[in-house]
Coordinates of C-alpha atoms and ligand atoms in Angstrom, one line a residue:
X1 CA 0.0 0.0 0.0
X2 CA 1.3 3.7 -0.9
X3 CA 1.8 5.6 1.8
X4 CA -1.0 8.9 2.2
X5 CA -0.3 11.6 0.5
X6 CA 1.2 14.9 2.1
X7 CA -2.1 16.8 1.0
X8 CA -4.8 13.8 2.7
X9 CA -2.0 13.5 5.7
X10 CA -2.3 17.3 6.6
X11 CA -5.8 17.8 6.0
X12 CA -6.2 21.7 7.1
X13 CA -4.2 22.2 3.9
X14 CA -7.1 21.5 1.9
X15 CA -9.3 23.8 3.0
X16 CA -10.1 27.1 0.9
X17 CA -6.9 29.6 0.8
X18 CA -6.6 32.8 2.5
X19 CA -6.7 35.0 -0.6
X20 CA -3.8 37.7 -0.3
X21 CA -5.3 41.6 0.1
X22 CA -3.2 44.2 -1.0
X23 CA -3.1 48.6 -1.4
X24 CA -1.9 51.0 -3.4
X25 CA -1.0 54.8 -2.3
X26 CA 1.0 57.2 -4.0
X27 CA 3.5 59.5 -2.5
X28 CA 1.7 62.9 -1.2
X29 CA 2.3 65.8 -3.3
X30 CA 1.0 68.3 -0.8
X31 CA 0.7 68.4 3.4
X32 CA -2.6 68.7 2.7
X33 CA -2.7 65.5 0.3
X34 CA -0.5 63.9 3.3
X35 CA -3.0 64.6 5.6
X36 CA -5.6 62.7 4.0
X37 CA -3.4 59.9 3.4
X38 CA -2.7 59.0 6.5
X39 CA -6.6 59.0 7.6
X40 CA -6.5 56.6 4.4
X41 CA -3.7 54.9 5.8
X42 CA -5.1 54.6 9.1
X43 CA -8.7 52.9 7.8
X44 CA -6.7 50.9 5.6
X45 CA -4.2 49.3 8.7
X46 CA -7.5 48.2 10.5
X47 CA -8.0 45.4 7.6
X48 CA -5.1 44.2 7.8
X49 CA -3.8 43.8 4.5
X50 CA -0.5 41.8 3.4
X51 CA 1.1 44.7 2.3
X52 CA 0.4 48.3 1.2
X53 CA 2.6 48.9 -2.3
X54 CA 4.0 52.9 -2.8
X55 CA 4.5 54.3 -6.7
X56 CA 8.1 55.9 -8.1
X57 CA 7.3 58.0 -10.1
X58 CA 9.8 57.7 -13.2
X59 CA 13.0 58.4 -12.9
X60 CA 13.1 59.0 -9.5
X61 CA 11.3 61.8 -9.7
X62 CA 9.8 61.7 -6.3
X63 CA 12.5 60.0 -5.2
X64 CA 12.1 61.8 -1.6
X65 CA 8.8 61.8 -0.7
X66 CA 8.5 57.9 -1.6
X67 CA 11.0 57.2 0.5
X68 CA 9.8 59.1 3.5
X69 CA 6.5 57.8 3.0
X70 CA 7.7 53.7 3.0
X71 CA 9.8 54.9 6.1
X72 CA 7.0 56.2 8.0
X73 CA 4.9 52.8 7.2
X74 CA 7.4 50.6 9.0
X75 CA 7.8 53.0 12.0
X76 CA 4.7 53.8 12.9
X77 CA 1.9 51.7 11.2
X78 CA 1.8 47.5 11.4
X79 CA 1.7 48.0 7.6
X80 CA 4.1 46.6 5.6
X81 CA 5.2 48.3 2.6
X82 CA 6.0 47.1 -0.7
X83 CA 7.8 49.9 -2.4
X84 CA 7.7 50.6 -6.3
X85 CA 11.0 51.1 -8.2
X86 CA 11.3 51.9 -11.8
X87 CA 14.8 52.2 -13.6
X88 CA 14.2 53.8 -16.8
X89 CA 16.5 57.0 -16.6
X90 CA 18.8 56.1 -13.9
X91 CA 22.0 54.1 -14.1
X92 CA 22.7 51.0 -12.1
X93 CA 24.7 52.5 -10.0
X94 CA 21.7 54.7 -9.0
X95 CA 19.6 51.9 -8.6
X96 CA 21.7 49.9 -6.2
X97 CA 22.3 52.8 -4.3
X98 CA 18.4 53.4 -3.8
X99 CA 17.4 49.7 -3.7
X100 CA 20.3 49.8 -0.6
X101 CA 19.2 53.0 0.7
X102 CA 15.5 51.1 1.2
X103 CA 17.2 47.5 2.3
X104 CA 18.7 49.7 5.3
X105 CA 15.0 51.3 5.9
X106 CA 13.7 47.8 6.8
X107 CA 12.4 47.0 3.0
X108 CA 12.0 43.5 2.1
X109 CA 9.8 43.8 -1.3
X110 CA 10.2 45.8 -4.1
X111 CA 7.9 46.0 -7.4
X112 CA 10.4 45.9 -10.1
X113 CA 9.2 48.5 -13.0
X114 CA 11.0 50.0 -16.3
X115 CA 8.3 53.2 -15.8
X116 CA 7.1 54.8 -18.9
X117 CA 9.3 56.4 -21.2
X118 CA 8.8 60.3 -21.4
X119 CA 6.3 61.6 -23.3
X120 CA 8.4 64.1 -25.5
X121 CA 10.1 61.2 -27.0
X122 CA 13.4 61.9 -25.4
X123 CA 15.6 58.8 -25.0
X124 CA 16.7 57.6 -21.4
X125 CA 20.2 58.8 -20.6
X126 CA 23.2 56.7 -21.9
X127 CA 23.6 53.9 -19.2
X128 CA 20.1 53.8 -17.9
X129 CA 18.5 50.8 -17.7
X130 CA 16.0 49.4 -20.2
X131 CA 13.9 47.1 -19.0
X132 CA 12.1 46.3 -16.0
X133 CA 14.3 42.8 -16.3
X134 CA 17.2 44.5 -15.8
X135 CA 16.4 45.9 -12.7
X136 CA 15.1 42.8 -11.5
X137 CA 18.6 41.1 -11.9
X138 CA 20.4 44.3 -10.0
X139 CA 18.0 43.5 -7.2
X140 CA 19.2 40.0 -6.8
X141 CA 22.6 41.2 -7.5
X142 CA 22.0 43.6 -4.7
X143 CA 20.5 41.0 -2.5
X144 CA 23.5 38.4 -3.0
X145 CA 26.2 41.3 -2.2
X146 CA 23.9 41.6 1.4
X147 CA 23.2 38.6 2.0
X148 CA 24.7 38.0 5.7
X149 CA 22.7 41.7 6.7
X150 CA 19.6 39.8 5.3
X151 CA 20.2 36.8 7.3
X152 CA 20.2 35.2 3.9
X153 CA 16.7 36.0 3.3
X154 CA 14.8 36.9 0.3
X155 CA 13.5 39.9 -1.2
X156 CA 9.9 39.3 -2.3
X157 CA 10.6 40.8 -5.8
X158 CA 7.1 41.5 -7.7
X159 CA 6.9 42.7 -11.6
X160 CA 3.5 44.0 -13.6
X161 CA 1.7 42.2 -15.9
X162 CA -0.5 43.3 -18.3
X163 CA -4.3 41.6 -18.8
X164 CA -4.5 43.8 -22.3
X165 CA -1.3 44.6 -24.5
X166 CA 0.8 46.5 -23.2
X167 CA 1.1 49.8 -25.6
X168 CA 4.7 49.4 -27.0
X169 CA 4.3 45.7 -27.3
X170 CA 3.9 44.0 -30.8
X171 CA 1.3 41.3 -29.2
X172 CA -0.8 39.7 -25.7
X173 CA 1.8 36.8 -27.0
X174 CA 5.3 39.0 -26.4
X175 CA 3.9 40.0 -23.4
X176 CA 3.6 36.6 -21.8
X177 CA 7.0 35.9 -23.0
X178 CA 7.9 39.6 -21.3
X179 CA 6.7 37.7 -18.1
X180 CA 8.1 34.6 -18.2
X181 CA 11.4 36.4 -18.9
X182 CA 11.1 38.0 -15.7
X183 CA 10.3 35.8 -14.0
X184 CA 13.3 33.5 -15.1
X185 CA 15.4 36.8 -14.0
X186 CA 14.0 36.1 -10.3
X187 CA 10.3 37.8 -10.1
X188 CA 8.3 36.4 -7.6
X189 CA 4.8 37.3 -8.4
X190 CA 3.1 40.0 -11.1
X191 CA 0.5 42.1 -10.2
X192 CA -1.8 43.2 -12.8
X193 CA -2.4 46.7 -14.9
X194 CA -6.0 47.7 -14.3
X195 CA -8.1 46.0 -16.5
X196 CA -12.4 46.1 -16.7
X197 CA -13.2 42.8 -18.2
X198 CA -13.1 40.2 -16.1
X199 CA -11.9 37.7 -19.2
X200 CA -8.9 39.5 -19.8
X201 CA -7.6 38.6 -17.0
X202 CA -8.5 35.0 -16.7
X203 CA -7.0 34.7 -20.2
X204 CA -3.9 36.6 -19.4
X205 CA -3.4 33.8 -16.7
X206 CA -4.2 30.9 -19.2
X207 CA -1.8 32.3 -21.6
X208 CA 0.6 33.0 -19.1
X209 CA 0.1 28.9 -17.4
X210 CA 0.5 27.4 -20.7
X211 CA 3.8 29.7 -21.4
X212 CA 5.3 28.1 -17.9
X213 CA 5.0 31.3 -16.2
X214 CA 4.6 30.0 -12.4
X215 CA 4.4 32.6 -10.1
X216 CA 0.9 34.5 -8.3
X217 CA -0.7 37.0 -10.7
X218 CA -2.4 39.1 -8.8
X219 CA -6.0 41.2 -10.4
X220 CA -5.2 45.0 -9.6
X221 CA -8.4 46.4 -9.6
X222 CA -9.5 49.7 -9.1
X223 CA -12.6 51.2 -7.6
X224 CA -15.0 51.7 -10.8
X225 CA -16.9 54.7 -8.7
X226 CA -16.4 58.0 -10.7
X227 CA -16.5 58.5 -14.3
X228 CA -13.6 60.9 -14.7
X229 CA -11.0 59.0 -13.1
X230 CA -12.1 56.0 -14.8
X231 CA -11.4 57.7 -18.4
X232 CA -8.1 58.8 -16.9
X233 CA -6.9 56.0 -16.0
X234 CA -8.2 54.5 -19.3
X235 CA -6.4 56.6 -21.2
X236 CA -3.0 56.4 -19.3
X237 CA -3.0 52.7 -19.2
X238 CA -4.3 52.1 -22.7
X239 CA -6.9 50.1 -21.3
X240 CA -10.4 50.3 -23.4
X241 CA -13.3 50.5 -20.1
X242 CA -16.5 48.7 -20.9
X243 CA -19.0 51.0 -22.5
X244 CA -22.4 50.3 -20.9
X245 CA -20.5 51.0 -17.2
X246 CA -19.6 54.3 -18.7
X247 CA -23.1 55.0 -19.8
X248 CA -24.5 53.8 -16.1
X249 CA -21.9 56.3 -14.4
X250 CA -22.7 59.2 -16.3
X251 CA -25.9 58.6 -16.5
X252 CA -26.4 58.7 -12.6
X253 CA -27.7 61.5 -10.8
X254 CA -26.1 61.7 -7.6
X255 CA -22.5 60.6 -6.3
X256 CA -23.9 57.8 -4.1
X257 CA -25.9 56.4 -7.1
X258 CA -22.6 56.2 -9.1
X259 CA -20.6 55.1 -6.0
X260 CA -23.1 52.3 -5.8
X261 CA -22.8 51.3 -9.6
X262 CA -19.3 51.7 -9.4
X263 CA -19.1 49.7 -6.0
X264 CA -21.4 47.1 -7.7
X265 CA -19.6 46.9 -11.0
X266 CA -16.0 46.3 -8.6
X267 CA -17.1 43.7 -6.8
X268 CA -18.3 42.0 -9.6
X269 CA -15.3 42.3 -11.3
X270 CA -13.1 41.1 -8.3
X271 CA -15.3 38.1 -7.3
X272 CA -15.0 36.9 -11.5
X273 CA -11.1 37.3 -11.1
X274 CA -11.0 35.4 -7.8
X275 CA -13.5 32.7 -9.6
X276 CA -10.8 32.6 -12.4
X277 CA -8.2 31.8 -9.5
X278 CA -6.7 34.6 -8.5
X279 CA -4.7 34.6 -5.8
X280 CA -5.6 38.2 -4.2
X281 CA -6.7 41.3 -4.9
X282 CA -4.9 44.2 -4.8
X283 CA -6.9 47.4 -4.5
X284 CA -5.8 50.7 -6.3
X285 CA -6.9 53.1 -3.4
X286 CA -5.8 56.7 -5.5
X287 CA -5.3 57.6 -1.4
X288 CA -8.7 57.6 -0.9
X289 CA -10.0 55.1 1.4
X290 CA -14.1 55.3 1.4
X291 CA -14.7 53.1 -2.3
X292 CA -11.7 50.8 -1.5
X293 CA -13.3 50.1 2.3
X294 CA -17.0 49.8 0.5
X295 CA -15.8 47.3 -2.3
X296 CA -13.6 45.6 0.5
X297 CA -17.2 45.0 2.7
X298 CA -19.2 43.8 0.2
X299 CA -16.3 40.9 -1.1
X300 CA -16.2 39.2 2.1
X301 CA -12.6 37.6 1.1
X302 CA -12.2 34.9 2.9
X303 CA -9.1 36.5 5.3
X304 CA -7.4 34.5 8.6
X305 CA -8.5 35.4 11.9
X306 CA -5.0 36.8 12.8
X307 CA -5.6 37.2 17.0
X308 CA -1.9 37.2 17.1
X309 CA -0.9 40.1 14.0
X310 CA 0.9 42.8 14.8
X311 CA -1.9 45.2 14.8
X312 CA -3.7 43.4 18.2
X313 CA -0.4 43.1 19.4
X314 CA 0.4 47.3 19.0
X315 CA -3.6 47.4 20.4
X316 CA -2.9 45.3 23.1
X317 CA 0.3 47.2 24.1
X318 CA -1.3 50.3 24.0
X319 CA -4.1 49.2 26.3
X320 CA -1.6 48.2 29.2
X321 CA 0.3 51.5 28.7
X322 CA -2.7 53.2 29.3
Ligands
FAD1 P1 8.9 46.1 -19.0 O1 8.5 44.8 -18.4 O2 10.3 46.5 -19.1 O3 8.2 46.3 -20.4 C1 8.2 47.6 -21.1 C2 8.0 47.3 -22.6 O4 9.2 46.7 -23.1 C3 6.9 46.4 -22.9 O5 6.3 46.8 -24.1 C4 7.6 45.1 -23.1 O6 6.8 44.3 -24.0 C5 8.9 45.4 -23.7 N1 10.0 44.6 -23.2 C6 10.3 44.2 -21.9 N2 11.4 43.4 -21.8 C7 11.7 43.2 -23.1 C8 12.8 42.5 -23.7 N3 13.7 41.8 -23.0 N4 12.9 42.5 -25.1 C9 12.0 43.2 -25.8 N5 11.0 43.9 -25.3 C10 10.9 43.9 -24.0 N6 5.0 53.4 -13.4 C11 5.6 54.3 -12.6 O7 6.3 55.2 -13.2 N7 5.6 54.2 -11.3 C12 5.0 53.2 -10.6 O8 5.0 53.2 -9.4 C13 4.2 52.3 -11.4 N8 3.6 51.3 -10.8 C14 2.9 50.3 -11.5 C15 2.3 49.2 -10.9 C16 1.7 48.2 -11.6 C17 1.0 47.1 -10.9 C18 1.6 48.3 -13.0 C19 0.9 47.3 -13.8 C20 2.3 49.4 -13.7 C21 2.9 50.4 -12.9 N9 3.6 51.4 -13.6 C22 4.3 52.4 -12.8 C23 3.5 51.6 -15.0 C24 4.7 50.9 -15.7 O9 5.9 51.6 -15.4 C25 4.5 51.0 -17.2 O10 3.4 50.2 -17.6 C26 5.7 50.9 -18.2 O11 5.3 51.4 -19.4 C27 6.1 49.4 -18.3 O12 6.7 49.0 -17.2 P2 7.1 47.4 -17.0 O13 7.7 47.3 -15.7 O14 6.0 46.5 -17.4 O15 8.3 47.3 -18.2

C-alpha cells in the first residue's frame, strides 16, 4: 500500500486559501494631500492587509517623498510596505544605491518596473536601464552582495503584468514571454495593470500557465466609482473600459448612485477574477479610502482570523500602557 499523500496526511491544507489583500497609495504631493493619506492609511491598517505597495514616479522623480512615506509605514503603522522602483532613466549605479538605501530602511519587497518612457520622446540617458528585467537582476545582485545583513533572506521581488497589451508591445503573446522572462530573472509574483473585463484577465493567466509562467498573478483592480478617473486611467494605461459601465456612471444622478454602480460593478469584477483563480486582490486606493473600504465590505474575502498580528499586538500594548 502507498503511503498517504502529504495533501490527505495534513488535512487543514485543503481547505479554501486565505486570498492575499493588497493597497496602493501614492506619495503625497502636498501636506494637505499627506493629511488625507494618513486618515487613508489609518482605515486601511484596520484590515489588515498583506502589504500596502507605494508608486516611483519615473525616474526618480519623487524620489524623496517615496521614500519618507515607506519609512514612515514601518515606524509607525503594522503596515508593511512594498515599495515601487522603476529604472528607466537612472543608471545601475543609481539603482543599487536606492534599492540599498530602502534595504537599510527595513524594505524586504520591491515592485520591479521600467516606468514609462517620457512623453516628448526623449531617450533615457546613456547607461540607464532598459527594462524592467534588468532591474530585476540588479536587485538579486544587490540581494547576493547583502546577503549576511539579510540573514540570507529573500527579497519578495514582484513585476506587472498586463491583462491587455501593453502599448509598446507587438502582441498579448510577447507579453507573456515579457513575463516569463522575468520571471526567469528572479520575479516572484506580477501584479496586474488595471483592467475592466473580467476575461482578460482569466486569459492573461491561461496564456501565461500554458507559457510556464509560475508565479501569483495578482488582479489589480481599481474602484470603478467615478467616471472621470475612470477615463483617466483608461487613457494612461491604454486600457479600453466597458461602454455600458460608462453610460450607467454618467448617467447617474447623484454621487452615491454612481458610487453604488461603481461599488457594484468592482465587486463583480473582483469576485469573476477570484472565480478565475486569482490569488488576491490588490486594490488601487488613488489615497482615498471610502470606495476601497465599500468594495472591500461587500467581497467578504475569505481572510485569517489573525488574533496574534501585529496590529492586536500594538492594540494590546497600547491598552496596558494606558
Ligand atoms: P517592462 O517589463 O520592461 O516592459 C516595457 C516594454 O518593453 C513592454 O512593451 C515590453 O513588451 C517590452 N520589453 C520588456 N522586456 C523586453 C525584452 N527583454 N525584449 C524586448 N522587449 C521587452 N509606473 C511608474 O512610473 N511608477 C509606478 O510606481 C508604477 N507602478 C505600476 C504598478 C503596476 C502594478 C503596473 C501594472 C504598472 C505600474 N507602472 C508604474 C507603469 C509601468 O511603469 C508602465 O506600464 C511601463 O510602461 C512598463 O513597465 P514594465 O515594468 O511593465 O516594463
Amino acid at each position: 500500500m502507498s503511503p498517504p499523500s502529504l495533501i490527505d496526511a495534513h488535512s487543514n491544507l485543503s481547505g479554501i486559501a486565505p486570498v492575499a489583500l493588497s493597497y496602493e497609495l501614492f506619495p503625497p504631493r502636498s501636506p494637505a494631500a499627506a493629511e488625507t493619506l494618513w486618515t487613508t492609511i489609518r482605515e486601511l491598517e484596520a484590515t489588515e492587509p498583506d502589504y500596502v505597495s507605494v508608486t516611483y514616479g519615473a525616474s526618480g522623480s519623487n524620489r524623496d517623498t517615496a521614500v519618507e512615506l515607506i519609512n514612515r509605514l514601518l515606524l509607525e503603522t503594522t503596515l508593511r510596505p512594498l515599495a515601487h522602483l522603476t529604472c528607466v532613466g537612472n543608471t545601475a549605479g543609481e539603482l543599487a544605491e536606492i534599492i540599498g538605501e530602502l534595504l537599510d530602511h527595513g524594505v524586504r519587497g520591491i515592485l520591479a518596473l521600467r516606468g514609462d518612457l517620457p512623453k516628448d520622446g526623449t531617450l533615457p540617458a546613456s547607461g540607464s536601464l532598459r527594462y524592467a528585467q534588468d532591474l530585476i537582476e540588479l536587485i538579486r545582485r544587490v540581494e547576493q552582495r547583502r546577503s549576511a545583513l539579510l540573514c540570507a533572506g529573500k527579497i519578495a521581488v514582484g513585476v506587472a503584468a498586463y491583462p491587455t497589451r501593453h502599448p509598446e508591445s507587438p502582441s498579448e503573446g510577447h507579453d507573456v514571454e515579457v513575463l516569463l522572462a522575468k520571471q526567469r530573472s528572479g520575479a516572484d509574483f506580477a501584479i496586474t495593470q488595471v483592467f475592466f473585463h473580467a476575461h482578460q484577465y482569466a486569459d492573461l493567466v491561461s496564456r501565461a500557465r500554458r507559457a510556464g509562467v509560475t508565479i501569483p498573478i495578482i488582479p489589480g483592480v481599481m474602484p470603478l466609482t467615478s467616471l472621470r478617473r475612470v477615463k483617466r486611467l483608461s487613457e494612461l494605461a491604454g486600457v479600453e473600459p466597458a461602454p455600458e459601465l460608462m453610460e450607467r456612471l454618467a448617467a447617474s444622478n447623484t454621487e452615491a448612485e454612481a458610487r453604488g454602480i461603481g461599488v457594484r460593478a468592482t465587486v463583480d469584477l473582483a469576485n469573476a477574477a477570484l472565480d478565475a483563480g486569482a490569488p488576491g486582490i490588490h486594490l488601487y486606493t488613488f489615497n482615498e479610502h471610502a470606495h476601497a473600504l465599500d468594495v472591500l465590505d461587500k467581497l467578504a474575502l475569505p481572510r485569517p482570523a489573525r488574533p496574534g498580528s501585529r496590529l492586536h499586538a500594538v492594540a494590546r500594548r497600547q491598552e496596558m500602557a494606558s
